[in-house]
């Protein structure tokens, strides 16, 4: 420990090192439940690329594991510390280095907050679409590490589609530049995409070149109430089959809508079994909403309410924004799953989750990015009750199994971390797992970067 601190101090300013155990303990874990966390030896808050390189050279020389972190808003344990590790918190590397309206790119450090970047590019008539629900807190580096999504994915896609290039400090301290600043480029293997979603297990992202879009028109929102989740899912299928491209297509099940009603008095009828929210940011969003409203009615909607302006749209979206907060009031703890299935199997996923909730005697609410099949079943349980905690974990696993059975994936945007390691091996299969472990060894032969995550 003394040798580690001495070598770190040789290349870092004093304020970059945190050794107080009461403070370092606060960096031990992210927001995931049921994920063990170790005790870090030290927390480092670098401000420059050279600081990060020094940390990695020191870690390699002394064979000390390094756990990279952003804002620790993740939900899979990917940012959890391991015993004796260096926690490398990149939150102080928070500069927007460039916004280029001609090339439509932004160049940023990893600690930039998502919402900060979105507002900065918006001032120049540009748009950075990825918008995780934690966008006011989460960092771009963390978004890259877990390949984050958000409400707009149905039209605009996820983080991976906006990362053009990266500067990455490798395990031995070397600096690697990947990708490009150009609109097109196919030179060599796509190492940029390899780092996106790697959860800090292959290298430390210290700079990112991000693609931007022109700012779209203000979106309008429609809310449709249904007497069954199956009817709402049928509406989703009709909307996508007819070729519509909503900027948002979100679904809340009965449990979620009732939790929101109880917390915020949203005025939704008790008979609402599912609430579907659709939005368009097209030149004529009212016409698009009218067409989608007809499809919802044909699918069995009991009420369809289109917004007339941005203020009404925001009111309609409040129910969705409050979903997770409302479900957190149901019990003392929650586990948020992240299973993505083909849109055509969405109804089976919701019905299956309801059956799992009944089987285990638990409250499980589902909110979903319905347009891309990404469901977030939220298991509500009493953390102080060992039996209920056991049932919560078992139900969580059964939900993931259901997703795989329906042709889906165990994570659409939250990542694997430690929470879903066993399930990753099931999804990849032995050949896929062997190849991915081989890639890990190529980039990190000593296994120092975020050990115990993913595999």
XYZ file of C-alpha atoms in Angstrom:
455
model
C 0.000 0.000 0.000
C 2.761 2.460 0.901
C 4.634 1.639 -2.327
C 1.469 2.107 -4.364
C 0.746 5.514 -2.861
C 4.344 6.626 -3.198
C 4.455 5.764 -6.892
C 1.073 7.362 -7.560
C 2.114 10.563 -5.767
C 5.204 10.776 -7.952
C 3.062 11.619 -10.988
C -0.137 13.081 -9.552
C -1.087 16.261 -7.695
C -2.013 15.746 -4.060
C -5.648 16.673 -4.624
C -6.037 13.839 -7.149
C -5.577 11.167 -4.469
C -8.191 10.160 -1.892
C -7.046 7.756 0.817
C -9.481 8.462 3.662
C -11.295 5.106 4.045
C -14.567 6.801 4.948
C -14.435 8.693 1.634
C -13.093 5.879 -0.533
C -15.926 3.673 0.734
C -18.383 6.023 -0.965
C -16.826 5.081 -4.310
C -17.253 1.340 -3.767
C -20.371 0.677 -5.816
C -22.886 1.876 -8.386
C -26.702 1.746 -8.049
C -27.233 -1.974 -8.690
C -28.765 -4.324 -6.132
C -27.299 -7.735 -5.253
C -23.825 -6.835 -6.532
C -20.889 -7.319 -4.172
C -18.336 -4.557 -3.880
C -14.817 -4.619 -2.499
C -12.757 -2.065 -0.601
C -10.531 0.147 -2.767
C -7.013 1.022 -1.650
C -7.195 4.502 -3.140
C -9.407 6.682 -5.318
C -7.728 8.722 -8.042
C -9.379 11.740 -9.669
C -7.275 12.516 -12.753
C -7.618 15.728 -14.722
C -5.370 14.939 -17.687
C -4.568 12.072 -20.028
C -1.068 12.003 -18.559
C -2.519 11.428 -15.101
C -4.445 8.404 -16.386
C -1.350 7.048 -18.133
C 0.639 7.388 -14.929
C -1.994 5.490 -12.980
C -2.042 2.638 -15.496
C 1.761 2.406 -15.651
C 1.872 2.276 -11.869
C -0.888 -0.328 -11.734
C 0.902 -2.494 -14.309
C 4.232 -2.230 -12.511
C 2.711 -3.219 -9.157
C 0.004 -5.569 -10.557
C -2.827 -3.588 -8.927
C -6.348 -3.817 -10.409
C -8.003 -0.627 -11.664
C -11.753 0.029 -11.675
C -12.779 2.947 -13.911
C -15.813 4.952 -12.854
C -18.030 7.764 -14.038
C -21.011 9.008 -12.065
C -21.814 5.503 -10.755
C -25.407 5.682 -11.944
C -25.100 2.226 -13.540
C -27.454 -0.624 -12.693
C -25.301 -3.721 -13.195
C -22.378 -3.410 -10.773
C -19.949 -2.584 -13.592
C -18.421 0.261 -11.569
C -18.116 -1.669 -8.302
C -14.713 -1.699 -6.636
C -12.682 -4.840 -6.030
C -10.606 -5.355 -2.900
C -7.316 -3.456 -2.989
C -8.029 -1.784 -6.323
C -7.379 1.721 -7.579
C -10.708 3.370 -8.292
C -10.121 5.669 -11.242
C -12.926 8.232 -11.185
C -12.960 10.266 -14.392
C -15.506 12.863 -13.279
C -12.924 15.678 -13.156
C -12.097 15.225 -16.851
C -15.232 17.125 -17.791
C -14.354 19.512 -20.615
C -16.216 19.889 -23.877
C -13.204 20.381 -26.129
C -14.943 21.188 -29.398
C -18.357 21.560 -31.012
C -18.109 21.682 -34.806
C -21.367 22.558 -36.623
C -19.871 21.931 -40.077
C -18.531 18.448 -39.352
C -21.407 17.888 -36.892
C -19.192 16.480 -34.179
C -18.413 17.163 -30.550
C -15.114 16.244 -28.905
C -15.426 15.670 -25.179
C -13.666 14.277 -22.144
C -15.270 11.293 -20.400
C -16.547 13.165 -17.343
C -18.877 15.462 -19.289
C -22.473 15.081 -18.070
C -24.846 13.933 -20.789
C -27.334 16.769 -20.187
C -24.521 19.341 -20.194
C -23.406 18.220 -23.637
C -26.973 18.073 -24.940
C -27.662 21.652 -23.864
C -24.340 22.930 -25.208
C -24.851 21.489 -28.682
C -28.505 22.592 -28.625
C -27.344 26.204 -28.333
C -25.734 25.741 -31.755
C -28.774 24.159 -33.367
C -27.421 20.635 -32.975
C -28.640 17.514 -31.232
C -26.928 14.679 -29.341
C -29.700 12.043 -29.200
C -28.679 9.414 -26.594
C -30.660 10.333 -23.470
C -30.518 7.811 -20.608
C -33.043 8.468 -17.865
C -30.123 9.506 -15.643
C -28.955 12.077 -18.228
C -28.776 14.870 -15.661
C -26.159 12.862 -13.721
C -24.546 10.240 -15.958
C -21.318 10.909 -17.849
C -20.461 10.397 -21.496
C -17.651 8.039 -20.480
C -20.100 5.931 -18.507
C -22.561 6.013 -21.412
C -19.813 4.721 -23.696
C -18.769 2.060 -21.204
C -22.259 0.570 -20.989
C -23.506 1.495 -24.496
C -26.395 3.426 -22.962
C -29.742 4.001 -24.622
C -32.727 6.100 -23.648
C -36.204 7.195 -24.649
C -35.270 8.284 -28.175
C -33.637 5.024 -29.294
C -36.622 3.948 -31.374
C -35.781 6.665 -33.910
C -32.237 7.757 -33.213
C -30.440 4.679 -31.893
C -28.082 4.139 -28.969
C -24.731 5.556 -27.870
C -22.723 3.185 -30.078
C -24.146 4.837 -33.191
C -22.768 8.244 -32.172
C -19.214 7.367 -31.152
C -16.956 8.074 -34.135
C -13.578 7.891 -32.434
C -11.895 7.462 -29.082
C -8.644 8.131 -27.268
C -8.068 5.216 -24.917
C -5.349 4.615 -22.333
C -4.483 0.929 -22.429
C -3.639 -1.256 -19.449
C 0.093 -0.631 -19.812
C -0.314 3.147 -20.118
C -0.019 3.474 -23.896
C -2.413 5.868 -25.630
C -4.496 4.443 -28.468
C -6.490 6.560 -30.913
C -9.315 4.818 -32.743
C -11.853 5.836 -35.344
C -12.182 9.142 -37.116
C -13.640 12.641 -37.328
C -15.007 12.099 -40.824
C -18.568 11.167 -41.780
C -17.303 7.926 -43.363
C -14.378 5.620 -42.677
C -13.672 1.878 -42.921
C -9.918 1.669 -42.307
C -9.095 -1.530 -40.431
C -11.044 -3.284 -37.726
C -13.635 -1.159 -35.937
C -11.871 -0.876 -32.587
C -14.061 2.068 -31.612
C -17.167 -0.107 -31.492
C -15.222 -2.724 -29.547
C -14.642 -0.282 -26.696
C -18.269 0.877 -26.630
C -20.035 -1.367 -24.130
C -16.805 -2.942 -22.837
C -17.454 -1.567 -19.314
C -13.874 -0.373 -18.829
C -12.482 -3.883 -19.234
C -10.321 -3.123 -22.308
C -9.042 0.404 -21.700
C -9.796 3.816 -20.198
C -11.628 6.229 -22.504
C -10.086 9.702 -22.110
C -11.575 11.466 -25.136
C -14.470 10.832 -27.506
C -15.447 12.161 -30.911
C -19.248 12.111 -31.065
C -21.570 12.492 -34.030
C -24.262 15.157 -33.840
C -27.504 15.739 -35.734
C -29.400 18.882 -36.608
C -31.843 19.905 -33.893
C -35.234 18.365 -34.774
C -38.564 20.225 -34.454
C -40.300 20.240 -31.079
C -42.007 16.894 -30.576
C -45.683 16.360 -29.825
C -46.880 13.484 -27.640
C -49.918 11.231 -27.617
C -51.125 9.109 -24.702
C -53.291 6.043 -25.286
C -54.913 3.963 -22.560
C -55.590 0.253 -23.002
C -57.597 -2.385 -21.138
C -54.782 -4.918 -21.540
C -51.024 -4.974 -22.041
C -51.541 -7.255 -25.045
C -53.674 -4.602 -26.762
C -51.022 -1.937 -26.144
C -48.342 -4.230 -27.574
C -50.565 -4.878 -30.587
C -50.705 -1.114 -31.121
C -46.891 -0.969 -31.005
C -46.674 -3.645 -33.693
C -49.222 -1.828 -35.887
C -47.342 1.461 -35.561
C -44.013 -0.057 -36.555
C -45.487 -2.249 -39.281
C -47.062 0.782 -40.970
C -43.655 2.428 -41.253
C -44.043 5.191 -38.696
C -40.877 6.538 -37.072
C -41.858 7.968 -33.694
C -39.221 9.837 -31.728
C -40.502 8.059 -28.629
C -42.724 5.025 -28.085
C -43.005 4.106 -24.414
C -45.224 1.674 -22.508
C -46.179 1.439 -18.835
C -48.039 -1.531 -17.392
C -50.818 -1.483 -14.798
C -48.488 -1.743 -11.799
C -46.400 1.196 -12.993
C -49.333 3.449 -13.867
C -50.933 2.825 -10.480
C -47.666 3.567 -8.672
C -47.356 6.846 -10.588
C -50.980 7.689 -9.832
C -50.476 7.029 -6.140
C -47.382 9.211 -5.971
C -48.289 12.085 -8.261
C -52.081 11.960 -8.671
C -51.829 11.893 -12.472
C -55.542 11.197 -12.867
C -55.204 7.971 -14.835
C -58.289 5.717 -14.556
C -58.009 2.645 -12.335
C -59.140 0.603 -15.320
C -55.959 1.445 -17.253
C -54.017 -1.788 -17.729
C -51.377 -0.218 -19.980
C -50.440 3.298 -21.042
C -48.720 3.905 -24.379
C -46.938 7.179 -25.114
C -45.968 8.051 -28.683
C -44.164 11.174 -29.888
C -43.146 12.641 -33.233
C -40.630 15.376 -34.003
C -41.494 15.528 -37.711
C -42.452 18.682 -39.664
C -46.150 17.823 -39.151
C -46.309 15.906 -35.853
C -50.054 16.471 -35.402
C -50.788 14.490 -38.572
C -48.505 11.680 -37.440
C -50.189 11.573 -34.044
C -53.595 11.415 -35.688
C -52.525 8.425 -37.775
C -51.046 6.654 -34.753
C -54.150 7.467 -32.716
C -56.268 5.638 -35.283
C -53.990 2.609 -35.048
C -54.244 2.648 -31.258
C -58.022 2.806 -31.445
C -58.051 -0.088 -33.912
C -55.904 -2.087 -31.469
C -58.433 -1.502 -28.685
C -57.405 1.739 -26.970
C -60.060 2.931 -24.533
C -58.900 6.555 -24.733
C -56.480 8.460 -26.982
C -55.249 11.918 -25.958
C -53.003 13.857 -28.373
C -51.183 16.916 -27.096
C -51.731 20.222 -28.866
C -48.458 21.885 -27.900
C -45.103 21.371 -26.157
C -46.513 22.158 -22.702
C -49.205 19.485 -22.997
C -46.622 17.063 -24.371
C -44.443 17.576 -21.335
C -47.382 16.921 -19.026
C -48.115 13.643 -20.778
C -44.464 12.595 -20.517
C -44.380 13.223 -16.776
C -45.971 9.842 -16.063
C -43.153 8.040 -17.876
C -40.447 10.158 -16.282
C -41.838 9.352 -12.836
C -42.090 5.586 -13.428
C -38.939 4.402 -11.678
C -39.260 6.905 -8.842
C -42.847 5.823 -8.250
C -41.955 2.127 -8.213
C -39.202 2.851 -5.687
C -41.919 3.943 -3.237
C -43.649 0.552 -3.377
C -40.984 -1.262 -1.338
C -37.648 -0.484 0.307
C -35.602 -1.738 -2.648
C -35.864 -2.379 -6.372
C -34.045 -4.451 -8.982
C -34.323 -2.983 -12.457
C -34.069 -5.543 -15.219
C -33.137 -4.649 -18.785
C -34.347 -7.369 -21.144
C -34.787 -6.563 -24.816
C -36.966 -8.767 -27.056
C -38.164 -8.538 -30.661
C -41.097 -6.134 -30.882
C -43.299 -8.966 -32.114
C -42.736 -10.802 -28.798
C -43.325 -7.811 -26.536
C -46.786 -8.924 -25.391
C -45.409 -12.346 -24.428
C -42.677 -10.639 -22.418
C -45.145 -8.515 -20.460
C -47.591 -11.362 -19.887
C -44.731 -13.643 -18.818
C -43.402 -11.063 -16.391
C -46.866 -10.706 -14.853
C -47.011 -14.481 -14.379
C -43.557 -14.435 -12.737
C -44.707 -11.718 -10.329
C -47.699 -13.844 -9.351
C -45.568 -16.974 -8.999
C -43.164 -15.306 -6.559
C -45.737 -13.166 -4.743
C -43.976 -9.934 -5.687
C -44.823 -6.562 -7.153
C -43.108 -6.215 -10.525
C -43.851 -3.155 -12.624
C -42.788 -2.847 -16.245
C -41.938 0.302 -18.134
C -40.582 -0.238 -21.617
C -38.986 1.461 -24.573
C -41.681 -0.338 -26.526
C -40.559 0.869 -29.937
C -37.346 -1.135 -29.704
C -38.601 -3.955 -27.474
C -36.474 -2.926 -24.499
C -38.357 -3.752 -21.290
C -37.457 -2.657 -17.768
C -39.218 -4.984 -15.324
C -38.742 -3.456 -11.864
C -38.830 -5.972 -9.019
C -39.979 -4.315 -5.793
C -39.011 -6.020 -2.533
C -38.214 -5.565 1.145
C -34.445 -5.663 1.524
C -34.778 -6.473 5.231
C -36.766 -9.638 4.479
C -34.358 -12.465 3.508
C -37.073 -14.605 1.955
C -38.473 -11.751 -0.102
C -34.965 -10.778 -1.205
C -34.348 -14.374 -2.318
C -37.598 -14.409 -4.273
C -36.695 -11.074 -5.857
C -33.380 -12.426 -7.130
C -34.980 -15.626 -8.405
C -37.698 -13.694 -10.204
C -35.045 -11.432 -11.754
C -33.256 -14.486 -13.160
C -36.502 -15.957 -14.428
C -37.281 -12.738 -16.277
C -33.903 -12.919 -18.027
C -34.540 -16.545 -18.938
C -37.896 -15.538 -20.406
C -36.215 -12.856 -22.500
C -33.754 -15.348 -23.980
C -36.552 -17.817 -24.695
C -38.333 -15.110 -26.681
C -35.268 -14.500 -28.844
C -34.066 -11.482 -26.890
C -31.003 -10.368 -24.992
C -30.256 -10.017 -21.276
C -29.384 -6.335 -21.586
C -30.422 -3.671 -24.051
C -28.648 -0.697 -22.447
C -27.602 -1.241 -18.813
C -24.687 -3.599 -19.397
C -23.564 -6.829 -17.736
C -21.260 -5.848 -14.860
C -21.363 -8.474 -12.148
C -25.145 -8.748 -12.016
C -25.543 -10.661 -15.273
C -22.208 -12.464 -15.697
C -23.749 -15.919 -15.581
C -26.411 -14.915 -18.064
C -23.898 -13.415 -20.480
C -22.202 -16.808 -20.827
C -25.582 -18.385 -21.555
C -26.385 -15.831 -24.222
C -22.979 -15.910 -25.920
C -22.448 -19.647 -25.855
C -19.051 -21.362 -25.402
C -17.514 -20.255 -28.707
C -18.576 -16.633 -28.314
C -17.370 -16.583 -24.719
C -13.976 -18.017 -25.661
C -13.431 -15.399 -28.363
C -14.475 -12.524 -26.105
C -12.145 -13.693 -23.357
C -9.385 -13.837 -25.959
C -10.027 -10.209 -26.888
C -9.837 -9.269 -23.217
C -6.429 -10.992 -22.899
C -5.125 -9.139 -25.954
C -5.908 -5.729 -24.512
C -5.354 -6.557 -20.844
C -2.998 -9.557 -20.530
C -2.563 -9.112 -16.769
C -6.313 -8.844 -16.127
C -5.997 -5.543 -14.268
C -8.831 -3.580 -15.874
C -12.158 -3.887 -14.058
C -11.566 -7.507 -13.024
C -14.552 -9.736 -12.356
C -16.877 -7.856 -14.684
C -18.561 -9.339 -17.773
C -16.885 -12.776 -17.596
